[in-house]
Amino acid sequence: MATLIDGLAISEAIRNEVKAGVAELKASRGITPGLATVLVGDDPASATYVRSKHKACAEVGITSFGHVLPATATQAEVLALVNELALQPEVHGILVQVPLPDHINEETVLNAVPLSKDVDGFNPANLGVLGVKGSKPAFAPCTPQGCIELLDRSGVKISGKRAVVLGRSTIVGLPVAMMLLARDATVTICHSRTVDLASVTRQADILIAAIGKPLFVKADMVKPGAAIIDVGTNRIADATRKSGARLVGDVDFDAVKEIASAITPVPGGVGPMTIAMLLKNTLLAASRTS
Amino acid sequence: MATLIDGLAISEAIRNEVKAGVAELKASRGITPGLATVLVGDDPASATYVRSKHKACAEVGITSFGHVLPATATQAEVLALVNELALQPEVHGILVQVPLPDHINEETVLNAVPLSKDVDGFNPANLGVLGVKGSKPAFAPCTPQGCIELLDRSGVKISGKRAVVLGRSTIVGLPVAMMLLARDATVTICHSRTVDLASVTRQADILIAAIGKPLFVKADMVKPGAAIIDVGTNRIADATRKSGARLVGDVDFDAVKEIASAITPVPGGVGPMTIAMLLKNTLLAASRTS
């Protein structure tokens, strides 16, 4: 039976470290880290995400600057805001909440965030650099960085291990593969076109599931003793819940936990790590200010 | 016994295609593709490489502009030249011959080449983008692109295959892995820290060797029927040669050819492809001129 990798407890530990770092930066250099958020439109889920980021900032002493534009804002207006934030010295990190409304080119807006304030680590220019041993990307993207932290803080060795990443998105799959490679894992990237997927995933000492298919990874796809990081967050129907639904990962947790050596739950695994990494990146951005 | 993947013949075919494309671009739009080379110092090997690139340009109708600076040139002087070439409309591609003298920061100089003229495809901002299906990097780097062309033009299917890349350099290993991934291979990246390497390479339907170790890949590391691309170019002692040395790849060609389905020789495999891809990228750069 696997050890539970407790993302809530680990993210709490990281938030406390960030809190101490923020206090230290204020005391030693008089700098208060600042995060600006840009929310376009009134999607309730996006508004909730942004609120939880502001709350997390407040808890560790990071100032947050919330900017909201109407759903009718033009691309030029959004770009003008991002460009203005890029110049403000009290803003060390800029977070543009995605998705943006359809009439706005997301890539153009995200690329307007200067690398030095890209605390989300979304800039594609970072992606390849992540795979280079000893290189220094501006910021590692939050969710992939969260996966690595979960492994590190659970005592899972990465160097020399076979790591299999299921999914090749630019948000999770590709960057986490690059980060595992830079840490000397032997890395295989699988995807929807992989033939005989189970035979590949069964070779993984470390398996990262990031494909967005509920309960996709079954016990017979997992090597006994493997460490499993489940990035999936899928809502499935559940008549026993008052809401009629529940969240599950990409991994069939109940079956896989019987043979893995360590596994993240959903919720409470990778999820809480993403905001913790955003806070960590914002502190890092502020500490780099000259 | 494996089919020989003939890089000389394939590169010749590509050069002829580029030649036709250059003629077409001249006739239809009055544009003659131009490649500027920057050589710093008098390293004889570098001078030879640059000369062979000029000769290849001439053969297909690309104008080349050779710039030579003394080994004592300052970094500022090299940067000034690159910045000047970046502005010249008749220069569509800029090739900075590496290595540069020790007192010059190679990364700084290479990053000064604008993406639109980076026909070598060395800019690290390209690296991650190469792995994204359907994405359009400015230019694919020449040697990795040459590997893919060799597979394509030898009828080796990539989609759905297990590809193993031996080596993780930013020049070959990483980009070729990303390009194979974008073509729907299931890709594993191995390196010096990989444990039980032979068990990994034996799973490869397509094996790319790019580690710079002479004759390293032995027959027992290869799956019967695999396609082998050997990027290595290593000089080893050979008393039977007048020069006392000969070139060999990273693959033990004589043994591996007995079990592979297709294999590149060294020399005459990947080597000739690199310049052919440089010509192809230069034509592409010129054709993008508005």
Coordinates of C-alpha atoms in Angstrom, one line a residue:
Chain A
M1 CA 0.0 0.0 0.0
A2 CA 1.4 3.3 -1.2
T3 CA 2.5 6.2 1.0
L4 CA 0.2 9.2 0.4
I5 CA 2.0 12.2 -1.1
D6 CA 0.2 14.9 0.8
G7 CA 0.1 18.0 -1.4
L8 CA -1.8 20.0 1.2
A9 CA 0.8 19.5 3.9
I10 CA 3.7 20.0 1.4
S11 CA 2.2 23.2 -0.1
E12 CA 1.6 24.4 3.5
A13 CA 5.3 23.9 4.3
I14 CA 6.3 25.8 1.1
R15 CA 3.9 28.7 1.9
N16 CA 5.5 29.0 5.3
E17 CA 9.0 29.1 3.7
V18 CA 7.8 31.8 1.3
K19 CA 6.3 33.7 4.2
A20 CA 9.6 33.6 6.0
G21 CA 11.4 34.6 2.8
V22 CA 9.0 37.6 2.2
A23 CA 9.6 38.8 5.8
E24 CA 13.3 38.5 5.3
L25 CA 13.2 40.4 2.0
K26 CA 11.2 43.2 3.6
A27 CA 13.5 43.4 6.6
S28 CA 16.8 43.2 4.8
R29 CA 16.1 45.2 1.6
G30 CA 12.7 46.9 2.2
I31 CA 11.1 45.1 -0.8
T32 CA 7.6 43.8 -0.6
P33 CA 6.9 41.3 -3.3
G34 CA 3.9 42.3 -5.5
L35 CA 1.8 40.2 -7.8
A36 CA -0.6 41.8 -10.3
T37 CA -3.5 39.7 -11.6
V38 CA -5.3 40.4 -14.9
L39 CA -8.8 39.0 -15.1
V40 CA -10.8 39.7 -18.3
G41 CA -14.6 39.1 -18.2
D42 CA -16.7 37.6 -15.5
D43 CA -16.3 33.8 -15.8
P44 CA -17.1 32.7 -12.2
A45 CA -14.5 29.9 -12.1
S46 CA -11.7 32.3 -13.3
A47 CA -12.9 34.9 -10.7
T48 CA -12.7 32.2 -8.0
Y49 CA -9.1 31.2 -9.0
V50 CA -8.0 34.8 -9.0
R51 CA -9.6 35.4 -5.5
S52 CA -7.8 32.3 -4.1
K53 CA -4.5 33.6 -5.5
H54 CA -5.0 37.0 -3.8
K55 CA -5.9 35.3 -0.5
A56 CA -2.8 33.1 -0.7
C57 CA -0.7 36.2 -1.4
A58 CA -2.1 38.0 1.6
E59 CA -1.3 35.0 3.9
V60 CA 2.4 35.1 3.1
G61 CA 2.8 38.9 2.9
I62 CA 2.8 39.4 -0.8
T63 CA 0.9 42.5 -2.0
S64 CA -1.6 41.7 -4.8
F65 CA -2.9 44.1 -7.3
G66 CA -6.2 42.9 -8.9
H67 CA -7.1 44.3 -12.3
V68 CA -10.4 43.4 -13.9
L69 CA -11.4 44.3 -17.4
P70 CA -14.8 43.7 -18.9
A71 CA -15.4 40.8 -21.3
T72 CA -15.8 43.4 -24.1
A73 CA -12.2 44.7 -23.6
T74 CA -10.2 44.8 -26.8
Q75 CA -6.9 43.0 -27.2
A76 CA -5.2 46.4 -27.4
E77 CA -6.7 47.3 -24.0
V78 CA -5.5 44.1 -22.4
L79 CA -2.1 44.6 -23.9
A80 CA -2.0 48.2 -22.7
L81 CA -2.7 47.0 -19.2
V82 CA 0.0 44.3 -19.3
N83 CA 2.5 46.8 -20.7
E84 CA 1.7 49.2 -18.0
L85 CA 2.2 46.5 -15.3
A86 CA 5.5 45.5 -16.9
L87 CA 6.8 49.0 -16.1
Q88 CA 5.5 49.2 -12.5
P89 CA 8.4 48.6 -10.0
E90 CA 6.0 47.5 -7.2
V91 CA 4.7 44.7 -9.5
H92 CA 7.3 41.8 -9.5
G93 CA 5.0 39.2 -11.1
I94 CA 2.2 39.4 -13.6
L95 CA -0.5 36.7 -13.8
V96 CA -2.9 36.8 -16.7
Q97 CA -5.8 34.5 -15.9
V98 CA -6.6 32.2 -18.7
P99 CA -8.7 31.5 -20.7
L100 CA -9.1 34.9 -22.2
P101 CA -12.3 35.8 -24.2
D102 CA -12.3 34.3 -27.7
H103 CA -11.7 37.6 -29.5
I104 CA -8.3 38.0 -27.7
N105 CA -5.2 36.2 -28.9
E106 CA -4.0 34.5 -25.7
E107 CA -0.5 33.9 -27.0
T108 CA 0.0 37.5 -27.9
V109 CA -1.0 38.7 -24.5
L110 CA 1.0 36.1 -22.6
N111 CA 4.1 36.9 -24.7
A112 CA 3.7 40.6 -23.6
V113 CA 4.5 39.6 -20.1
P114 CA 8.3 40.3 -19.7
L115 CA 10.3 37.1 -18.9
S116 CA 11.4 38.8 -15.6
K117 CA 7.8 39.0 -14.4
D118 CA 6.5 35.8 -16.0
V119 CA 5.9 34.1 -12.6
D120 CA 3.5 31.6 -14.2
G121 CA 6.5 30.4 -16.3
F122 CA 4.2 30.1 -19.4
N123 CA 6.5 31.7 -21.9
P124 CA 7.4 29.1 -24.5
A125 CA 11.0 30.5 -24.7
N126 CA 11.4 28.8 -21.2
L127 CA 10.3 25.4 -22.4
G128 CA 13.5 24.0 -24.0
V129 CA 15.7 25.6 -21.4
L130 CA 14.0 23.6 -18.7
G131 CA 15.6 20.5 -20.2
V132 CA 19.1 21.7 -20.1
K133 CA 21.1 20.6 -17.0
G134 CA 22.3 23.5 -14.9
S135 CA 20.5 26.1 -17.1
K136 CA 18.5 28.8 -15.4
P137 CA 15.1 29.4 -16.9
A138 CA 13.5 32.7 -15.9
F139 CA 10.8 30.8 -13.9
A140 CA 9.8 27.2 -14.0
P141 CA 6.1 26.9 -14.7
C142 CA 4.1 26.4 -11.5
T143 CA 2.3 23.0 -12.0
P144 CA 5.4 21.1 -13.4
Q145 CA 7.5 22.7 -10.7
G146 CA 4.9 21.5 -8.1
C147 CA 5.2 17.9 -9.4
I148 CA 9.0 18.0 -8.9
E149 CA 8.7 19.5 -5.4
L150 CA 6.2 16.7 -4.5
L151 CA 8.8 14.1 -5.5
D152 CA 11.7 15.8 -3.8
R153 CA 9.8 16.4 -0.5
S154 CA 8.6 12.8 -0.5
G155 CA 12.1 11.5 -0.7
V156 CA 11.6 10.0 -4.2
K157 CA 15.0 9.9 -6.0
I158 CA 14.8 11.2 -9.6
S159 CA 18.4 10.9 -10.9
G160 CA 18.9 7.7 -12.9
K161 CA 15.2 6.6 -12.6
R162 CA 12.9 5.8 -15.5
A163 CA 10.3 8.6 -15.7
V164 CA 7.3 8.3 -17.9
V165 CA 5.2 11.4 -18.6
L166 CA 1.7 10.7 -19.9
G167 CA 0.7 13.8 -21.9
R168 CA 2.6 16.4 -23.9
S169 CA 0.9 19.7 -23.3
T170 CA 3.0 22.8 -23.1
I171 CA 1.5 23.6 -19.7
V172 CA 2.4 20.3 -18.0
G173 CA 3.6 17.3 -20.0
L174 CA 6.4 18.9 -21.9
P175 CA 7.8 21.1 -19.2
V176 CA 7.7 18.4 -16.5
A177 CA 9.4 16.0 -18.9
M178 CA 12.2 18.6 -19.5
M179 CA 12.6 19.2 -15.7
L180 CA 12.9 15.5 -15.0
L181 CA 15.5 15.2 -17.7
A182 CA 17.5 18.1 -16.3
R183 CA 17.4 16.1 -13.0
D184 CA 19.0 13.1 -14.8
A185 CA 16.0 10.9 -15.1
T186 CA 15.7 8.8 -18.3
V187 CA 12.5 10.3 -19.6
T188 CA 9.8 8.9 -21.9
I189 CA 7.0 11.1 -23.2
C190 CA 3.7 9.2 -24.1
H191 CA 0.5 10.5 -25.7
S192 CA -2.7 9.6 -27.4
R193 CA -0.7 8.1 -30.4
T194 CA 1.5 5.9 -28.3
V195 CA 1.1 2.2 -29.2
D196 CA 0.7 -0.3 -26.4
L197 CA 0.7 2.4 -23.8
A198 CA 0.6 0.0 -20.8
S199 CA 3.9 -1.6 -21.7
V200 CA 5.5 1.8 -21.6
T201 CA 3.9 3.1 -18.4
R202 CA 4.8 -0.2 -16.7
Q203 CA 8.5 0.7 -17.1
A204 CA 8.1 3.9 -15.0
D205 CA 9.7 4.3 -11.7
I206 CA 8.1 7.7 -11.7
L207 CA 4.8 8.1 -13.6
I208 CA 3.4 11.6 -14.2
A209 CA -0.2 11.5 -15.5
A210 CA -1.3 14.6 -17.2
I211 CA -3.8 13.7 -20.0
G212 CA -7.2 14.8 -18.5
K213 CA -8.9 11.4 -18.8
P214 CA -10.7 10.4 -15.6
L215 CA -9.3 7.3 -13.9
F216 CA -7.4 6.4 -17.1
V217 CA -4.3 4.8 -15.4
K218 CA -5.3 1.4 -14.1
A219 CA -3.3 -0.9 -11.8
D220 CA -2.1 -3.1 -14.7
M221 CA -0.4 0.0 -16.2
V222 CA 1.8 0.6 -13.2
K223 CA 5.0 -1.0 -12.1
P224 CA 4.9 -2.3 -8.5
G225 CA 6.7 0.3 -6.3
A226 CA 6.4 3.2 -8.7
A227 CA 5.8 6.8 -7.5
I228 CA 2.7 8.3 -9.1
I229 CA 2.0 12.0 -9.6
D230 CA -1.5 12.6 -10.8
V231 CA -2.0 16.0 -12.4
G232 CA -5.5 15.3 -13.7
T233 CA -8.5 17.1 -12.2
N234 CA -11.7 15.7 -13.8
R235 CA -15.3 16.2 -12.7
I236 CA -17.3 13.0 -12.9
A237 CA -20.9 12.3 -12.1
D238 CA -21.5 10.8 -8.6
A239 CA -25.1 10.4 -7.4
T240 CA -23.9 9.8 -3.8
R241 CA -22.7 13.4 -3.6
K242 CA -25.0 16.3 -2.9
S243 CA -23.5 18.2 -5.8
G244 CA -24.1 15.1 -8.0
A245 CA -20.4 15.1 -9.0
R246 CA -16.9 14.7 -7.6
L247 CA -13.3 15.3 -8.7
V248 CA -11.1 12.5 -9.7
G249 CA -7.6 12.4 -11.2
D250 CA -6.2 10.7 -14.3
V251 CA -5.3 7.7 -12.1
D252 CA -7.6 5.0 -10.7
F253 CA -6.4 5.9 -7.2
D254 CA -8.1 3.1 -5.2
A255 CA -6.6 0.4 -7.4
V256 CA -3.2 1.9 -8.1
K257 CA -2.5 2.8 -4.5
E258 CA -2.3 -0.9 -3.7
I259 CA 0.8 -1.4 -5.9
A260 CA 2.5 2.0 -6.0
S261 CA 5.1 3.0 -3.4
A262 CA 3.9 6.6 -3.3
I263 CA 0.9 8.4 -4.9
T264 CA -0.8 11.8 -4.9
P265 CA -4.5 12.0 -4.2
V266 CA -7.0 14.1 -6.2
P267 CA -7.9 16.5 -4.7
G268 CA -5.1 17.4 -2.3
G269 CA -2.1 16.4 -4.4
V270 CA -0.8 18.5 -7.3
G271 CA -3.6 21.0 -7.0
P272 CA -2.5 23.0 -3.9
M273 CA 1.1 23.0 -5.2
T274 CA 0.3 25.3 -8.2
I275 CA -0.5 28.3 -6.1
A276 CA 2.4 27.6 -3.7
M277 CA 4.8 27.7 -6.6
L278 CA 3.2 30.9 -7.9
L279 CA 4.0 32.5 -4.5
K280 CA 7.5 31.0 -4.6
N281 CA 8.1 32.4 -8.1
T282 CA 6.8 35.9 -7.1
L283 CA 9.2 36.0 -4.1
L284 CA 12.0 34.9 -6.5
A285 CA 11.1 37.7 -8.9
A286 CA 11.1 40.3 -6.1
S287 CA 14.4 39.0 -4.8
R288 CA 16.0 39.5 -8.2
T289 CA 15.1 43.2 -8.3
S290 CA 18.2 45.2 -8.2
Chain B
M1 CA 21.3 -6.8 -43.5
A2 CA 20.2 -3.2 -43.2
T3 CA 19.4 -0.8 -46.1
L4 CA 21.9 2.0 -46.2
I5 CA 20.5 5.4 -45.6
D6 CA 22.5 7.4 -48.1
G7 CA 23.0 10.9 -46.8
L8 CA 25.0 11.9 -49.8
A9 CA 22.3 11.0 -52.3
I10 CA 19.5 12.4 -50.1
S11 CA 21.3 15.7 -49.4
E12 CA 22.0 16.0 -53.2
A13 CA 18.3 15.6 -53.9
I14 CA 17.5 18.3 -51.3
R15 CA 20.2 20.6 -52.8
N16 CA 18.5 20.2 -56.2
E17 CA 15.1 21.1 -54.7
V18 CA 16.6 24.2 -53.0
K19 CA 18.3 25.1 -56.3
A20 CA 14.9 24.9 -58.1
G21 CA 13.3 26.9 -55.3
V22 CA 15.9 29.6 -55.4
A23 CA 15.4 29.9 -59.2
E24 CA 11.7 30.1 -58.7
L25 CA 12.0 32.8 -56.0
K26 CA 14.3 34.9 -58.3
A27 CA 12.0 34.6 -61.3
S28 CA 8.7 35.2 -59.4
R29 CA 9.7 37.8 -56.9
G30 CA 13.1 39.0 -57.9
I31 CA 14.6 37.9 -54.5
T32 CA 18.0 36.2 -54.4
P33 CA 18.5 34.4 -51.0
G34 CA 21.5 35.6 -49.1
L35 CA 23.5 34.0 -46.3
A36 CA 26.1 36.0 -44.3
T37 CA 28.7 34.0 -42.4
V38 CA 30.7 35.4 -39.5
L39 CA 34.1 33.8 -38.8
V40 CA 36.1 35.0 -35.9
G41 CA 39.8 34.0 -35.8
D42 CA 41.8 31.7 -38.0
D43 CA 41.0 28.2 -36.8
P44 CA 41.7 26.1 -39.9
A45 CA 38.7 23.7 -39.3
S46 CA 36.3 26.6 -38.9
A47 CA 37.6 28.2 -42.0
T48 CA 37.1 25.0 -43.9
Y49 CA 33.5 24.6 -42.7
V50 CA 32.7 28.2 -43.7
R51 CA 34.3 27.7 -47.2
S52 CA 32.3 24.6 -47.8
K53 CA 29.1 26.5 -46.8
H54 CA 30.0 29.3 -49.3
K55 CA 30.6 26.7 -52.0
A56 CA 27.3 25.0 -51.3
C57 CA 25.5 28.3 -51.5
A58 CA 27.1 29.1 -54.8
E59 CA 26.0 25.7 -56.3
V60 CA 22.3 26.4 -55.6
G61 CA 22.3 30.1 -56.4
I62 CA 22.3 31.6 -52.9
T63 CA 24.6 34.6 -52.5
S64 CA 27.0 34.4 -49.6
F65 CA 28.6 37.2 -47.7
G66 CA 31.7 36.1 -45.9
H67 CA 32.8 38.2 -42.9
V68 CA 36.0 37.5 -41.1
L69 CA 37.1 39.2 -37.9
P70 CA 40.6 38.7 -36.3
A71 CA 40.9 36.4 -33.2
T72 CA 41.5 39.5 -31.2
A73 CA 38.1 41.1 -32.1
T74 CA 36.2 42.2 -29.0
Q75 CA 32.7 40.9 -28.2
A76 CA 31.4 44.4 -28.9
E77 CA 32.9 44.2 -32.4
V78 CA 31.4 40.8 -33.1
L79 CA 28.0 42.0 -31.8
A80 CA 28.2 45.2 -33.9
L81 CA 28.7 43.1 -37.0
V82 CA 25.8 40.7 -36.2
N83 CA 23.6 43.7 -35.5
E84 CA 24.6 45.3 -38.8
L85 CA 23.8 42.1 -40.7
A86 CA 20.5 41.8 -38.9
L87 CA 19.5 45.1 -40.7
Q88 CA 20.7 44.3 -44.2
P89 CA 17.8 43.3 -46.4
E90 CA 20.0 41.3 -48.8
V91 CA 21.0 39.1 -45.9
H92 CA 18.3 36.5 -45.2
G93 CA 20.3 34.2 -42.9
I94 CA 23.2 34.8 -40.5
L95 CA 25.5 32.0 -39.6
V96 CA 28.0 32.6 -36.8
Q97 CA 30.6 29.9 -37.0
V98 CA 31.2 28.3 -33.6
P99 CA 33.3 27.9 -31.5
L100 CA 34.1 31.6 -31.0
P101 CA 37.3 32.6 -29.2
D102 CA 37.2 32.1 -25.4
H103 CA 37.0 35.8 -24.6
I104 CA 33.6 36.1 -26.4
N105 CA 30.4 34.9 -24.9
E106 CA 28.9 32.6 -27.5
E107 CA 25.4 32.7 -26.1
T108 CA 25.3 36.5 -26.2
V109 CA 26.4 36.6 -29.8
L110 CA 24.1 33.8 -31.0
N111 CA 21.1 35.4 -29.2
A112 CA 21.9 38.6 -31.1
V113 CA 20.9 36.9 -34.4
P114 CA 17.2 37.8 -34.9
L115 CA 14.9 34.8 -35.0
S116 CA 13.9 35.7 -38.5
K117 CA 17.5 35.2 -39.7
D118 CA 18.5 32.3 -37.4
V119 CA 18.9 29.8 -40.2
D120 CA 21.1 27.6 -38.0
G121 CA 18.0 27.3 -35.7
F122 CA 20.3 27.5 -32.6
N123 CA 18.2 30.0 -30.6
P124 CA 17.1 28.2 -27.4
A125 CA 13.7 29.9 -27.7
N126 CA 13.0 27.5 -30.6
L127 CA 13.8 24.4 -28.6
G128 CA 10.6 23.8 -26.7
V129 CA 8.4 24.9 -29.6
L130 CA 9.9 22.1 -31.7
G131 CA 8.1 19.6 -29.5
V132 CA 4.6 21.1 -30.0
K133 CA 2.6 19.4 -32.6
G134 CA 1.6 21.8 -35.4
S135 CA 3.7 24.7 -34.0
K136 CA 5.9 26.7 -36.3
P137 CA 9.4 27.3 -34.9
A138 CA 11.2 30.0 -36.8
F139 CA 13.7 27.5 -38.1
A140 CA 14.4 23.9 -37.2
P141 CA 18.0 23.4 -36.3
C142 CA 19.9 21.9 -39.2
T143 CA 21.4 18.6 -37.9
P144 CA 18.1 17.5 -36.1
Q145 CA 16.1 18.5 -39.2
G146 CA 18.6 16.5 -41.3
C147 CA 17.9 13.4 -39.1
I148 CA 14.2 13.7 -39.7
E149 CA 14.6 14.2 -43.4
L150 CA 16.8 11.0 -43.6
L151 CA 14.0 9.0 -41.9
D152 CA 11.3 10.5 -44.1
R153 CA 13.1 10.1 -47.3
S154 CA 14.0 6.5 -46.5
G155 CA 10.4 5.6 -45.9
V156 CA 10.8 5.1 -42.1
K157 CA 7.4 5.8 -40.4
I158 CA 7.8 7.9 -37.3
S159 CA 4.2 8.3 -36.0
G160 CA 3.4 5.7 -33.3
K161 CA 6.9 4.3 -33.2
R162 CA 9.2 4.1 -30.1
A163 CA 12.1 6.5 -30.7
V164 CA 15.1 6.5 -28.4
V165 CA 17.5 9.5 -28.5
L166 CA 20.9 8.8 -27.0
G167 CA 22.3 12.2 -25.9
R168 CA 20.6 15.4 -24.6
S169 CA 22.6 18.2 -26.1
T170 CA 20.8 21.4 -27.1
I171 CA 22.4 21.1 -30.5
V172 CA 21.2 17.6 -31.4
G173 CA 19.7 15.4 -28.7
L174 CA 17.0 17.6 -27.3
P175 CA 15.8 19.2 -30.5
V176 CA 15.7 15.9 -32.4
A177 CA 13.7 14.4 -29.5
M178 CA 11.2 17.3 -29.7
M179 CA 10.9 16.9 -33.4
L180 CA 10.2 13.2 -33.2
L181 CA 7.6 13.9 -30.5
A182 CA 5.9 16.5 -32.7
R183 CA 5.7 13.7 -35.3
D184 CA 3.8 11.5 -32.9
A185 CA 6.7 9.1 -31.9
T186 CA 6.8 7.9 -28.3
V187 CA 10.1 9.4 -27.4
T188 CA 12.7 8.4 -24.7
I189 CA 15.7 10.5 -24.0
C190 CA 18.8 8.7 -22.6
H191 CA 22.1 10.0 -21.4
S192 CA 25.2 9.2 -19.4
R193 CA 23.2 8.8 -16.2
T194 CA 20.8 6.3 -17.7
V195 CA 20.8 3.0 -15.8
D196 CA 20.9 -0.2 -17.9
L197 CA 21.1 1.7 -21.2
A198 CA 21.0 -1.3 -23.4
S199 CA 17.6 -2.3 -22.1
V200 CA 16.3 1.1 -23.1
T201 CA 17.9 1.3 -26.6
R202 CA 16.7 -2.2 -27.4
Q203 CA 13.1 -0.9 -27.3
A204 CA 13.8 1.6 -30.1
D205 CA 12.2 1.3 -33.5
I206 CA 14.1 4.4 -34.3
L207 CA 17.5 5.0 -32.5
I208 CA 19.3 8.3 -32.8
A209 CA 22.8 8.2 -31.5
A210 CA 24.3 11.6 -30.6
I211 CA 26.7 11.2 -27.7
G212 CA 30.1 11.5 -29.3
K213 CA 31.5 8.2 -28.2
P214 CA 33.1 6.2 -31.0
L215 CA 31.5 2.9 -31.8
F216 CA 29.5 3.0 -28.6
V217 CA 26.2 1.4 -29.8
K218 CA 26.8 -2.3 -30.2
A219 CA 24.6 -4.9 -31.8
D220 CA 23.2 -6.1 -28.5
M221 CA 21.9 -2.6 -27.8
V222 CA 19.8 -2.6 -30.9
K223 CA 16.3 -4.1 -31.6
P224 CA 16.3 -6.3 -34.7
G225 CA 14.7 -4.3 -37.5
A226 CA 15.3 -0.8 -36.0
A227 CA 16.2 2.2 -38.1
I228 CA 19.5 3.8 -36.9
I229 CA 20.6 7.4 -37.4
D230 CA 24.2 7.9 -36.3
V231 CA 25.0 11.6 -35.6
G232 CA 28.4 10.9 -34.2
T233 CA 31.6 12.0 -36.0
N234 CA 34.6 10.7 -34.1
R235 CA 38.2 10.5 -35.2
I236 CA 40.0 7.3 -34.2
A237 CA 43.5 6.0 -34.8
D238 CA 43.8 3.7 -37.8
A239 CA 47.3 2.6 -38.7
T240 CA 46.1 1.2 -42.1
R241 CA 45.3 4.8 -43.3
K242 CA 47.8 7.1 -44.6
S243 CA 46.5 9.9 -42.3
G244 CA 46.8 7.5 -39.4
A245 CA 43.1 8.1 -38.5
R246 CA 39.6 7.6 -39.7
L247 CA 36.1 8.9 -38.9
V248 CA 33.6 6.6 -37.2
G249 CA 30.2 7.3 -35.7
D250 CA 28.7 6.5 -32.3
V251 CA 27.4 3.2 -33.7
D252 CA 29.4 0.1 -34.4
F253 CA 28.3 0.1 -38.0
D254 CA 29.7 -3.2 -39.1
A255 CA 28.0 -5.2 -36.4
V256 CA 24.8 -3.2 -36.1
K257 CA 24.0 -3.2 -39.9
E258 CA 23.5 -6.9 -39.6
I259 CA 20.4 -6.5 -37.4
A260 CA 19.0 -3.1 -38.2
S261 CA 16.6 -2.5 -41.0
A262 CA 18.1 0.8 -42.1
I263 CA 21.3 2.6 -41.0
T264 CA 23.3 5.7 -41.8
P265 CA 27.0 5.4 -42.5
V266 CA 29.7 7.7 -41.1
P267 CA 30.8 9.5 -43.1
G268 CA 28.1 10.0 -45.7
G269 CA 25.0 9.9 -43.4
V270 CA 23.9 12.8 -41.3
G271 CA 27.0 14.9 -42.1
P272 CA 26.1 16.0 -45.6
M273 CA 22.5 16.8 -44.4
T274 CA 23.5 19.6 -42.1
I275 CA 24.6 21.9 -44.9
A276 CA 21.7 20.9 -47.1
M277 CA 19.3 22.0 -44.3
L278 CA 21.2 25.3 -43.9
L279 CA 20.5 26.0 -47.6
K280 CA 16.9 25.0 -47.2
N281 CA 16.5 27.3 -44.1
T282 CA 18.1 30.2 -46.0
L283 CA 15.7 29.7 -48.9
L284 CA 12.8 29.6 -46.4
A285 CA 14.1 32.8 -44.7
A286 CA 14.2 34.6 -48.1
S287 CA 10.8 33.3 -49.1
R288 CA 9.3 34.8 -45.9
T289 CA 10.6 38.3 -46.8
S290 CA 7.6 40.5 -47.5

